[in-house]
PDB file of C-alpha atoms in Angstrom:
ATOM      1  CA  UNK A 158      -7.251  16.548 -59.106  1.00 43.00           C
ATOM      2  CA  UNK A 159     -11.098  16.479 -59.728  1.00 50.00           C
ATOM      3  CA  UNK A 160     -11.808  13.878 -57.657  1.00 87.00           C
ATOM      4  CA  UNK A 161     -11.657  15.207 -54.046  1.00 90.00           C
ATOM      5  CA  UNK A 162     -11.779  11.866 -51.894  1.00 93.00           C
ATOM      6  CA  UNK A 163      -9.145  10.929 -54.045  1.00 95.00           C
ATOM      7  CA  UNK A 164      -6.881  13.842 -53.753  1.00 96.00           C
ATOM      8  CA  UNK A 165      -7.614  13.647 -49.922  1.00 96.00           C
ATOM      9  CA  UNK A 166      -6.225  10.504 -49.901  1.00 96.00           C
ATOM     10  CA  UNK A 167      -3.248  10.799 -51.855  1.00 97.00           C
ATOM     11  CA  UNK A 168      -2.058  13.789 -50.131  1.00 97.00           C
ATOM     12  CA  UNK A 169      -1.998  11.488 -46.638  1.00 97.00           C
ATOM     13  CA  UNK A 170      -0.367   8.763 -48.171  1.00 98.00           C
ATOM     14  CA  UNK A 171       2.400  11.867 -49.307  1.00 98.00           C
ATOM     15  CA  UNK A 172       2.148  13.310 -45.643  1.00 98.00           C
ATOM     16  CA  UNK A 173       3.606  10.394 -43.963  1.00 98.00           C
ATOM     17  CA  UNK A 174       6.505  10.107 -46.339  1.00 98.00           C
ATOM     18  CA  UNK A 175       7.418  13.959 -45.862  1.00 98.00           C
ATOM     19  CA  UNK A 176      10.785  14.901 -44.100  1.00 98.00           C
ATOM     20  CA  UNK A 177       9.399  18.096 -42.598  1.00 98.00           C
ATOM     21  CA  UNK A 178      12.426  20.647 -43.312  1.00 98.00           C
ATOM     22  CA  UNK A 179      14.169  23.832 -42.087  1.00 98.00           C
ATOM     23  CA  UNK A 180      17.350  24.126 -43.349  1.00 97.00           C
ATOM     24  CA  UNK A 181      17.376  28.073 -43.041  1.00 96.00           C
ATOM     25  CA  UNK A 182      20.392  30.277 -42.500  1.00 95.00           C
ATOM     26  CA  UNK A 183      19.689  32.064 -39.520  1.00 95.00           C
ATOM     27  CA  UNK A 184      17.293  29.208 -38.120  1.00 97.00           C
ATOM     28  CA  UNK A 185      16.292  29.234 -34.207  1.00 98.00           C
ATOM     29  CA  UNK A 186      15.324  27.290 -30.982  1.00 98.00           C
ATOM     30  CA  UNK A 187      12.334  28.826 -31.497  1.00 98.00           C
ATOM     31  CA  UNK A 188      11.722  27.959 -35.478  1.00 98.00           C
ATOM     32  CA  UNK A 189      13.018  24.452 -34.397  1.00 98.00           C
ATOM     33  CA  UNK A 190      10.154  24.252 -31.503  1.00 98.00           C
ATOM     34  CA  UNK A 191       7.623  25.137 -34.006  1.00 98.00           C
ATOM     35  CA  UNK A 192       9.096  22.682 -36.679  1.00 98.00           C
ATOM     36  CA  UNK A 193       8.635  19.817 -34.281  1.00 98.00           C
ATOM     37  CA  UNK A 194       5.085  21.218 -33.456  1.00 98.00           C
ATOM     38  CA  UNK A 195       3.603  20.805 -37.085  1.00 97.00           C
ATOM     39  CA  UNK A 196       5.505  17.522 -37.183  1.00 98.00           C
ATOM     40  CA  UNK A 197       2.366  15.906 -35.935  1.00 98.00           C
ATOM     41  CA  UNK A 198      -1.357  16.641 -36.816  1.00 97.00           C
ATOM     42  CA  UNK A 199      -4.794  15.647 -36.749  1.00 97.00           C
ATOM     43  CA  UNK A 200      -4.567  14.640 -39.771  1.00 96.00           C
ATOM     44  CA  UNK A 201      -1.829  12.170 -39.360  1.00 97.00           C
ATOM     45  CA  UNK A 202       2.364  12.746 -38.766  1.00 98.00           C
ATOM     46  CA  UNK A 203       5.968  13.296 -41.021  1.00 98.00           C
ATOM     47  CA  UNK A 204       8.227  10.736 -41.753  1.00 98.00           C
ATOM     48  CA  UNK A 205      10.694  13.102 -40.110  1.00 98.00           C
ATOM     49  CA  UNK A 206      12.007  16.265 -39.168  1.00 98.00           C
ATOM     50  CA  UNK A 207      15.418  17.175 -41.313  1.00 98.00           C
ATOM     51  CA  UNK A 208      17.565  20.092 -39.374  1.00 98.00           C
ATOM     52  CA  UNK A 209      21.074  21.264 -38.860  1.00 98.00           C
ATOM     53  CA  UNK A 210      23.128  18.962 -36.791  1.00 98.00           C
ATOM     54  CA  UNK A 211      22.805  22.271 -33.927  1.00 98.00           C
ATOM     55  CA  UNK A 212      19.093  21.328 -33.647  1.00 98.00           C
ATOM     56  CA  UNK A 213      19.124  17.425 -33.293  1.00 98.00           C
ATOM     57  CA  UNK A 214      19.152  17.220 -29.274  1.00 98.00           C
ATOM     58  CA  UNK A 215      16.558  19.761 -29.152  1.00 98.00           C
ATOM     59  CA  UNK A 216      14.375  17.746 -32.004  1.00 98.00           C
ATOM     60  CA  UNK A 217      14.955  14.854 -30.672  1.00 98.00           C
ATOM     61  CA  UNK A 218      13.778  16.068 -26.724  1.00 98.00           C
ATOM     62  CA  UNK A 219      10.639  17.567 -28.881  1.00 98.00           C
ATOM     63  CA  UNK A 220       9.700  14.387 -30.674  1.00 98.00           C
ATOM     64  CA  UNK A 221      10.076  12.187 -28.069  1.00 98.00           C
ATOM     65  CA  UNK A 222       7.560   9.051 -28.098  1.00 98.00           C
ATOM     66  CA  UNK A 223       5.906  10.384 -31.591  1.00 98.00           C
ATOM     67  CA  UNK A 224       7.865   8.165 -33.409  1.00 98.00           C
ATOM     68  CA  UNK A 225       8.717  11.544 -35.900  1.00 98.00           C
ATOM     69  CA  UNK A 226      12.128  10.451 -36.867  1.00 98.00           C
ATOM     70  CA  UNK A 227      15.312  13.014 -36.620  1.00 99.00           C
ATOM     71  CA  UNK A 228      17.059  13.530 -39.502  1.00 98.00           C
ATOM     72  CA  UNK A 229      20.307  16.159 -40.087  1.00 98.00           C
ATOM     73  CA  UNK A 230      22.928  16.789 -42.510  1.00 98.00           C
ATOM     74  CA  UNK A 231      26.277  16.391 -42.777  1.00 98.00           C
ATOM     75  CA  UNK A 232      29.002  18.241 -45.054  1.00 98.00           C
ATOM     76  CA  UNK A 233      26.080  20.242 -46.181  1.00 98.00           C
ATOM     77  CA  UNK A 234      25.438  22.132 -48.788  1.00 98.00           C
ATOM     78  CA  UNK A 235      29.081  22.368 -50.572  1.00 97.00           C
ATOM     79  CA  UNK A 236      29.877  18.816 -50.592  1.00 98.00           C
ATOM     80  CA  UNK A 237      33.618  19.452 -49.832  1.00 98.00           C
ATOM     81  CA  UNK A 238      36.361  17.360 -49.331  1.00 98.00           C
ATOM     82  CA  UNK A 239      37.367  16.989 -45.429  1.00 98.00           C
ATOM     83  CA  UNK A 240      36.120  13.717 -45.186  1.00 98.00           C
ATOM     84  CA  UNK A 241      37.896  13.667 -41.418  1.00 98.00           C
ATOM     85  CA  UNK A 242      35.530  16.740 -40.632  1.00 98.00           C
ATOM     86  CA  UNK A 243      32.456  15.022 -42.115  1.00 98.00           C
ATOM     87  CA  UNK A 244      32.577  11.896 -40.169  1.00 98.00           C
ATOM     88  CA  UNK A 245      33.397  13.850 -37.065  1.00 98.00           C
ATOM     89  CA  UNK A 246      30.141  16.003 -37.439  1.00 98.00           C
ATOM     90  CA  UNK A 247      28.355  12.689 -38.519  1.00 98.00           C
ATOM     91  CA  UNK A 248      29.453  10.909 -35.236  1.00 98.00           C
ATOM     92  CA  UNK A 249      28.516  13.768 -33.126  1.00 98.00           C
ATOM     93  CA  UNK A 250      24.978  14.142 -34.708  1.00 98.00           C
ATOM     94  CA  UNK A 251      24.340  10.634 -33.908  1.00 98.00           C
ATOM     95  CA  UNK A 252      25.898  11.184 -30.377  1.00 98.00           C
ATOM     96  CA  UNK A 253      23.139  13.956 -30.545  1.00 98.00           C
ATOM     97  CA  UNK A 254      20.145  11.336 -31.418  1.00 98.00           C
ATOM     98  CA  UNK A 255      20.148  11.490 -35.347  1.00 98.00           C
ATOM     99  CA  UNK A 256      17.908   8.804 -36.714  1.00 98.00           C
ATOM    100  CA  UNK A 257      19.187   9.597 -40.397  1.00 99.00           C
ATOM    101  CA  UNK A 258      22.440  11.595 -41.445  1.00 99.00           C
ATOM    102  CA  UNK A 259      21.916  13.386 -45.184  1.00 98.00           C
ATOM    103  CA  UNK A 260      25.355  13.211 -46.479  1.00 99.00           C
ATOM    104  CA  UNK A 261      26.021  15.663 -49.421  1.00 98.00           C
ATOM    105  CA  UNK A 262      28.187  13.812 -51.424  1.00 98.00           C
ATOM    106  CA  UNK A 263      31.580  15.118 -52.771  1.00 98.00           C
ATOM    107  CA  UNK A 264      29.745  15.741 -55.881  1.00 98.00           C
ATOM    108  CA  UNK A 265      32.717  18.256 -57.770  1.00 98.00           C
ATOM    109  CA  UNK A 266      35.322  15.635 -56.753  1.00 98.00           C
ATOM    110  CA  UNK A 267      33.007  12.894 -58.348  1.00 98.00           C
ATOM    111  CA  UNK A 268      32.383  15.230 -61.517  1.00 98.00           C
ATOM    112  CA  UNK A 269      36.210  15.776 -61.932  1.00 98.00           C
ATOM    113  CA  UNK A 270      37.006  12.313 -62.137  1.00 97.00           C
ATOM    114  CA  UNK A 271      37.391  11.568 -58.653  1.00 97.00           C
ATOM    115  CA  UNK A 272      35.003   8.984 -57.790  1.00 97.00           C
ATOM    116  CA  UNK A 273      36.851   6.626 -55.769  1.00 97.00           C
ATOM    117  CA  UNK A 274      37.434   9.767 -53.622  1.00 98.00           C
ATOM    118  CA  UNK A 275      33.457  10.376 -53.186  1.00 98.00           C
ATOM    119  CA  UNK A 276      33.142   6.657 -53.014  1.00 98.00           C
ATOM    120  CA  UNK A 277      35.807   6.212 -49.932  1.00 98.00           C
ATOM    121  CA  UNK A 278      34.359   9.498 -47.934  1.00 98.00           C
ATOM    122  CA  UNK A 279      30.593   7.384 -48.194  1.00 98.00           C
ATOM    123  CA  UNK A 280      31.914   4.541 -47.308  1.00 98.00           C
ATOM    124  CA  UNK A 281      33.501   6.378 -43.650  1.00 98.00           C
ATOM    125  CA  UNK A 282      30.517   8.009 -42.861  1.00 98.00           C
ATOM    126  CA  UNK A 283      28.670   5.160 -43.480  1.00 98.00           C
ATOM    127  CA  UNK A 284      30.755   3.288 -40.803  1.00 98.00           C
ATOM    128  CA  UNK A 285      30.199   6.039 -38.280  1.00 98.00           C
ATOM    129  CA  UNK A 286      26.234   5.684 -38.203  1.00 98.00           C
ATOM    130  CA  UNK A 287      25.407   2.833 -36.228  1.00 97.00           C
ATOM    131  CA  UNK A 288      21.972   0.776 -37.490  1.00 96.00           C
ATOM    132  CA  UNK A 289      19.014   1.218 -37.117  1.00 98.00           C
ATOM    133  CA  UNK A 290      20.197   5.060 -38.032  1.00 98.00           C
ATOM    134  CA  UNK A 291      20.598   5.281 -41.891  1.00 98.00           C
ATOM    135  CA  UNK A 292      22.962   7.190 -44.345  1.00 99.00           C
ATOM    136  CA  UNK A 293      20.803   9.453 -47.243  1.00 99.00           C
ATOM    137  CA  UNK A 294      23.536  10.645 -49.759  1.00 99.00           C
ATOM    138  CA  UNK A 295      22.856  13.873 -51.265  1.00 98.00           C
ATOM    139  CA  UNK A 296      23.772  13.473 -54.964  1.00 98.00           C
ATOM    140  CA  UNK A 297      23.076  17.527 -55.960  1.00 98.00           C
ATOM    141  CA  UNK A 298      21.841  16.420 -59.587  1.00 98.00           C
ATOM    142  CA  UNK A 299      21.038  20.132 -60.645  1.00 98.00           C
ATOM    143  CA  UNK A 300      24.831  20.578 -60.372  1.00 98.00           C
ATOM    144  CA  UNK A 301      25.943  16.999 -62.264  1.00 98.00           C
ATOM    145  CA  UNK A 302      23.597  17.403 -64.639  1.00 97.00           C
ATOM    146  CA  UNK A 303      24.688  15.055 -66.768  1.00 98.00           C
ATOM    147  CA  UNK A 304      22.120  12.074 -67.072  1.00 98.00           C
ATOM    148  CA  UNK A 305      25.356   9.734 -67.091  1.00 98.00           C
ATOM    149  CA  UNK A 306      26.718  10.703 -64.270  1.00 98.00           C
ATOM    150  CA  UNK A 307      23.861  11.250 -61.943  1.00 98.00           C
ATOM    151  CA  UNK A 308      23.217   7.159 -63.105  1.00 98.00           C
ATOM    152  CA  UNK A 309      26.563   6.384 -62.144  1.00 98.00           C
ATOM    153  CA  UNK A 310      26.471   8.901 -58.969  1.00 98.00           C
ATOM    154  CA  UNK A 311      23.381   6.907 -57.760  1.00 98.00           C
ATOM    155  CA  UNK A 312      25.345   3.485 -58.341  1.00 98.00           C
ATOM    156  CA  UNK A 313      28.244   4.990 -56.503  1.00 98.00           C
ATOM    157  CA  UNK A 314      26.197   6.119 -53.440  1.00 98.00           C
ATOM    158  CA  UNK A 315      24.549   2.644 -53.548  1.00 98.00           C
ATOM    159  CA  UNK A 316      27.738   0.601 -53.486  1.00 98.00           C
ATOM    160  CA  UNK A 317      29.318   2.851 -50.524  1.00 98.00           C
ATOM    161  CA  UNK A 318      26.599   1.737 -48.449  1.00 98.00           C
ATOM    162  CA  UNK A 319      23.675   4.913 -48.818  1.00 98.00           C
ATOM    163  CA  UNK A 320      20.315   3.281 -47.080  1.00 98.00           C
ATOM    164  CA  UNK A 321      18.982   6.275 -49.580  1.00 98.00           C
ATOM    165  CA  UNK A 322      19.466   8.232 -52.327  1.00 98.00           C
ATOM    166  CA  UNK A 323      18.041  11.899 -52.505  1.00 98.00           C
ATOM    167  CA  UNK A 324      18.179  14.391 -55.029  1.00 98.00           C
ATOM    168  CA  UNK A 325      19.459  17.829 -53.931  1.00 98.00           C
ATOM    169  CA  UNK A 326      20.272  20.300 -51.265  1.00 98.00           C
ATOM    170  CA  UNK A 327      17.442  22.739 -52.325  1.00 96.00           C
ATOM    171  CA  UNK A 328      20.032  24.965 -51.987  1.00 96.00           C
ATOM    172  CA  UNK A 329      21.271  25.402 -55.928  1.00 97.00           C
ATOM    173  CA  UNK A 330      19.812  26.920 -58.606  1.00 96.00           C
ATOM    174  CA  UNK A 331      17.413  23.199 -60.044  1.00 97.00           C
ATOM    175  CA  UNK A 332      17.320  20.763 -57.266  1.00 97.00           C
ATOM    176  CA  UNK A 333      14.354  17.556 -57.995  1.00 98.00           C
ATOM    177  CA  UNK A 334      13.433  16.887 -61.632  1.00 98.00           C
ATOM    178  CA  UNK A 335      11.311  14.528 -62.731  1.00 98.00           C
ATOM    179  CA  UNK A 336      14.403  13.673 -65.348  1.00 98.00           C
ATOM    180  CA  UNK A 337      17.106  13.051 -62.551  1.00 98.00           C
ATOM    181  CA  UNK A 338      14.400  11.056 -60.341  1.00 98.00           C
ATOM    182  CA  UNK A 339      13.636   8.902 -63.064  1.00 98.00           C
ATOM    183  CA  UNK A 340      17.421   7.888 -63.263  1.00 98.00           C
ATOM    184  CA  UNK A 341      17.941   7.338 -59.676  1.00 98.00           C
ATOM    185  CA  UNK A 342      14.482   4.931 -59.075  1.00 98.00           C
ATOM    186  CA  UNK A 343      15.902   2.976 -62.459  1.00 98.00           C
ATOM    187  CA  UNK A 344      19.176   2.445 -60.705  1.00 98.00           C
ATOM    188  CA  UNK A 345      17.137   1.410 -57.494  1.00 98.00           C
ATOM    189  CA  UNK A 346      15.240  -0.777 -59.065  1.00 98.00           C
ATOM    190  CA  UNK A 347      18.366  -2.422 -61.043  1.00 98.00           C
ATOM    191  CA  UNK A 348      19.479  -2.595 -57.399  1.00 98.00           C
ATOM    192  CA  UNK A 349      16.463  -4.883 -56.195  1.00 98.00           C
ATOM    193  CA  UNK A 350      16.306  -7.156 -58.892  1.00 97.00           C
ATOM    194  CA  UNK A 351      19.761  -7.659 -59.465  1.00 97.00           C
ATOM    195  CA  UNK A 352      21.246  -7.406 -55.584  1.00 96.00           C
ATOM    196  CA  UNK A 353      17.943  -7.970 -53.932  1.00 96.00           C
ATOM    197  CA  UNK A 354      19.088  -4.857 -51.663  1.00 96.00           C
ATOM    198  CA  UNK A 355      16.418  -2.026 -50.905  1.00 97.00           C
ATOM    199  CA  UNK A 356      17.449   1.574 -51.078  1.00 98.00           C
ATOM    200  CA  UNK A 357      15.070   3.821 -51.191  1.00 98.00           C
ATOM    201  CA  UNK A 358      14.641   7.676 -52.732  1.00 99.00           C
ATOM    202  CA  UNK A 359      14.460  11.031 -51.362  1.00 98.00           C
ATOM    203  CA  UNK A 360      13.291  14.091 -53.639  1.00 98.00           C
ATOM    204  CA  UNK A 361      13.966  17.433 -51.942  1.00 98.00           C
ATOM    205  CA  UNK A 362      13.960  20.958 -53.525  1.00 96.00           C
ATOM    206  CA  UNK A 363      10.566  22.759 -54.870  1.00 95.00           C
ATOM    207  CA  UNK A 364       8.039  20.260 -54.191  1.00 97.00           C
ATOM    208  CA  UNK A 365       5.404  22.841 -52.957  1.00 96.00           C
ATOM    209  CA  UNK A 366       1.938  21.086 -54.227  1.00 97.00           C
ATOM    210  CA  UNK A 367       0.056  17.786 -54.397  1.00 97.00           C
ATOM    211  CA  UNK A 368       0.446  17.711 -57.764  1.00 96.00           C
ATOM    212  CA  UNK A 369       4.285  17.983 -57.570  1.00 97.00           C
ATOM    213  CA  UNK A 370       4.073  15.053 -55.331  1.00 98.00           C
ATOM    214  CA  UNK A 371       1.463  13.239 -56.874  1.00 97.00           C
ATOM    215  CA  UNK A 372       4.407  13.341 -60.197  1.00 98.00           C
ATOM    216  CA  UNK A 373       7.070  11.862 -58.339  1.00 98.00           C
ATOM    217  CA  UNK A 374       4.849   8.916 -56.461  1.00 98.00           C
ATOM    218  CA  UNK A 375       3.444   8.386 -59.832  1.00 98.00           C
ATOM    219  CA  UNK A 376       7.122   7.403 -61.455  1.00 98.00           C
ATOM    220  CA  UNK A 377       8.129   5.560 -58.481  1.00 98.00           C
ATOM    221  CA  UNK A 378       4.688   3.474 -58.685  1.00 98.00           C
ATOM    222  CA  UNK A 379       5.754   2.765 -62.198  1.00 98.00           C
ATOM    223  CA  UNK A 380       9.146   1.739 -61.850  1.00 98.00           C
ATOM    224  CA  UNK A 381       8.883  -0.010 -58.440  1.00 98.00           C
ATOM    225  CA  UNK A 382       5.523  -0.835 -58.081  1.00 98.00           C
ATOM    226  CA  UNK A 383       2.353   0.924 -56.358  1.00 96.00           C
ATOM    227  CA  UNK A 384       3.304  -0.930 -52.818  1.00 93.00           C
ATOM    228  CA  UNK A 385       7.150   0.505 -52.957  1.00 98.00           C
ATOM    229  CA  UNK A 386       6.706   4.125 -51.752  1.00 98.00           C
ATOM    230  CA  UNK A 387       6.343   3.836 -48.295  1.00 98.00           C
ATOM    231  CA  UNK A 388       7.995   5.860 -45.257  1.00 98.00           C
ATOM    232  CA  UNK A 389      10.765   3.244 -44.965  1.00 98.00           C
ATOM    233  CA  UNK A 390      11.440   3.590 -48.927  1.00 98.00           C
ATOM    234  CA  UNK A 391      10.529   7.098 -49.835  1.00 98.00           C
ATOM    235  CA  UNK A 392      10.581  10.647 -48.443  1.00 98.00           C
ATOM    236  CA  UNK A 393       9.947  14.290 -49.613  1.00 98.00           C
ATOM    237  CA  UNK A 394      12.375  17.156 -48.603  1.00 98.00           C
ATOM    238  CA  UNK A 395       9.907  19.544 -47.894  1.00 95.00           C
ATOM    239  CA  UNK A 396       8.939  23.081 -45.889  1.00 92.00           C
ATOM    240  CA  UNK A 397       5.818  24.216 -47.278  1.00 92.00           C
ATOM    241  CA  UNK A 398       4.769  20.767 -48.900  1.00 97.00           C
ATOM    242  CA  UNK A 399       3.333  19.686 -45.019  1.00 97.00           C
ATOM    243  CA  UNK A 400       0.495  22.793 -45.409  1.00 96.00           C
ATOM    244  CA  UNK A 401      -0.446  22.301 -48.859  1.00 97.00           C
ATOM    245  CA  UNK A 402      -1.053  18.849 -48.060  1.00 97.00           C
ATOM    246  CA  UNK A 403      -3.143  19.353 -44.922  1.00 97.00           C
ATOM    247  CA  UNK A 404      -5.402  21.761 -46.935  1.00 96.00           C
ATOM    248  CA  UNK A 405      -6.610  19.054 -49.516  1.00 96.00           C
ATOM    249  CA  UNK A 406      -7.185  16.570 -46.675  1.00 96.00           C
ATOM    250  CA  UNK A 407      -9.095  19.522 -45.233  1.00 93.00           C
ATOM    251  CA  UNK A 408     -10.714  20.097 -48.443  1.00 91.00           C
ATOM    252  CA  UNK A 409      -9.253  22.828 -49.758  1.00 87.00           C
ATOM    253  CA  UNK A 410      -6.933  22.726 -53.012  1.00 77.00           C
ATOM    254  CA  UNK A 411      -3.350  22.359 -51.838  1.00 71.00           C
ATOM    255  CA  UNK A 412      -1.976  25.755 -53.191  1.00 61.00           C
ATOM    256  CA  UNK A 413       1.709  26.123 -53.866  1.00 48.00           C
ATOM    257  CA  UNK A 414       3.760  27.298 -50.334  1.00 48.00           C
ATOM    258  CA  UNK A 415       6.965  28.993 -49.938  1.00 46.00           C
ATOM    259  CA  UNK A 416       9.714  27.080 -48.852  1.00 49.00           C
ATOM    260  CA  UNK A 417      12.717  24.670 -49.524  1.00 53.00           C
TER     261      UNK A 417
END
């Protein structure tokens, strides 16, 4: 990225679509506090903070009037089968002030051949989240791996009512590709021009850098057009993607962090 007015800008157009994340074992009030801190800057603010469903009251009481959107996740990271359980932790989340509810998907039930089984546990929590609050379903990709089935995974989160689709947990061993996002903004866009319905796409999992970022904006500029990618339409799952970011609009060159 040569050009630094132009890398300044892109990485604030990525800022406000970022989901600012800690999804850490171990995480605290404290960690949570300072989450919600760097949620807004001088430089602009995130999309949204994503925590555990422990952490949504607090987020919520430390976003207050910011307009930082709470996000949490449910049946997270395993993607098991109590679909009772799940929509019970989804309704209390939103009892808690969710905005959004990450769903992991049943993803081994859909790879075994189950996929009116992932379909129907979608289609419940779905009905527990009142609008405006939306569903993101989790699809894991790294795990399907399959290009096949992460198409037809997408088209099954679609149908069951997901407001989004997003990659990964960032808790397996690959979580975003380029490969898997390319599938998912194809079935998207399939989705708009055949059902006129918008869903948008979430990334999450190793995007660290403005140039990650810059890849993934890039493909969804192609498929859906450079006007698609906006905050109601596209996020980044992201820790350390937030301070790279800053440090290009500051100047600097946006360094790879640590972090989900």
């Amino acid at each position: 990225m040569a050009d630094q007015s132009a890398s300044a800008a892109l990485a604030a157009r990525a800022l406000a679509l970022v989901d600012l994340t800690n999804l850490n074992d171990g995480c605290t009030d404290a960690d949570i506090d300072a989450l919600c801190a760097r949620a807004v800057t001088p430089q602009g603010q995130v999309a949204a903070v994503c925590v555990y469903p422990a952490f949504v009251a607090r987020s919520k009481a430390r976003l207050a009037g910011t307009g930082v959107k709470v996000a949490t996740v449910v049946n997270f990271p395993a993607g098991g089968d109590d679909t009772a359980a799940v929509v019970r932790e989804t309704q209390q989340a939103i009892a808690d002030g969710a905005d959004e509810i990450d769903l992991v998907m049943p993803y081994r039930a859909f790879v075994a051949g189950r996929r009116g089984f992932a379909e129907e546990q979608i289609i419940r929590v779905k009905a527990a989240i009142p609008a405006p609050a939306q569903l993101k379903v989790i699809l894991e990709t790294g795990e399907i791996g399959d290009p096949l089935l992460i198409h037809q995974a997408s088209q099954v989160a679609i149908a069951a009512g997901a407001d989004f689709i997003k990659t990964s947990t960032g808790k397996v061993k690959v979580n975003a590709t380029l490969e898997a996002a390319e599938i998912m903004l194809t079935v998207i866009e399939e989705t708009r021009r055949d059902h006129g319905r918008p869903v948008g796409f979430k990334p999450a999992g190793g995007i660290r850098t403005l140039d990650d970022a810059a890849a993934y904006l890039a493909l969804a500029d192609r498929i859906l057009g450079p006007d698609w990618a906006t905050a109601a339409t596209f996020r980044f799952g992201a820790s350390g993607l937030l301070d790279a970011l800053l440090d290009v609009i500051k100047g600097g060159t946006g360094s790879a962090r640590e972090g989900y």
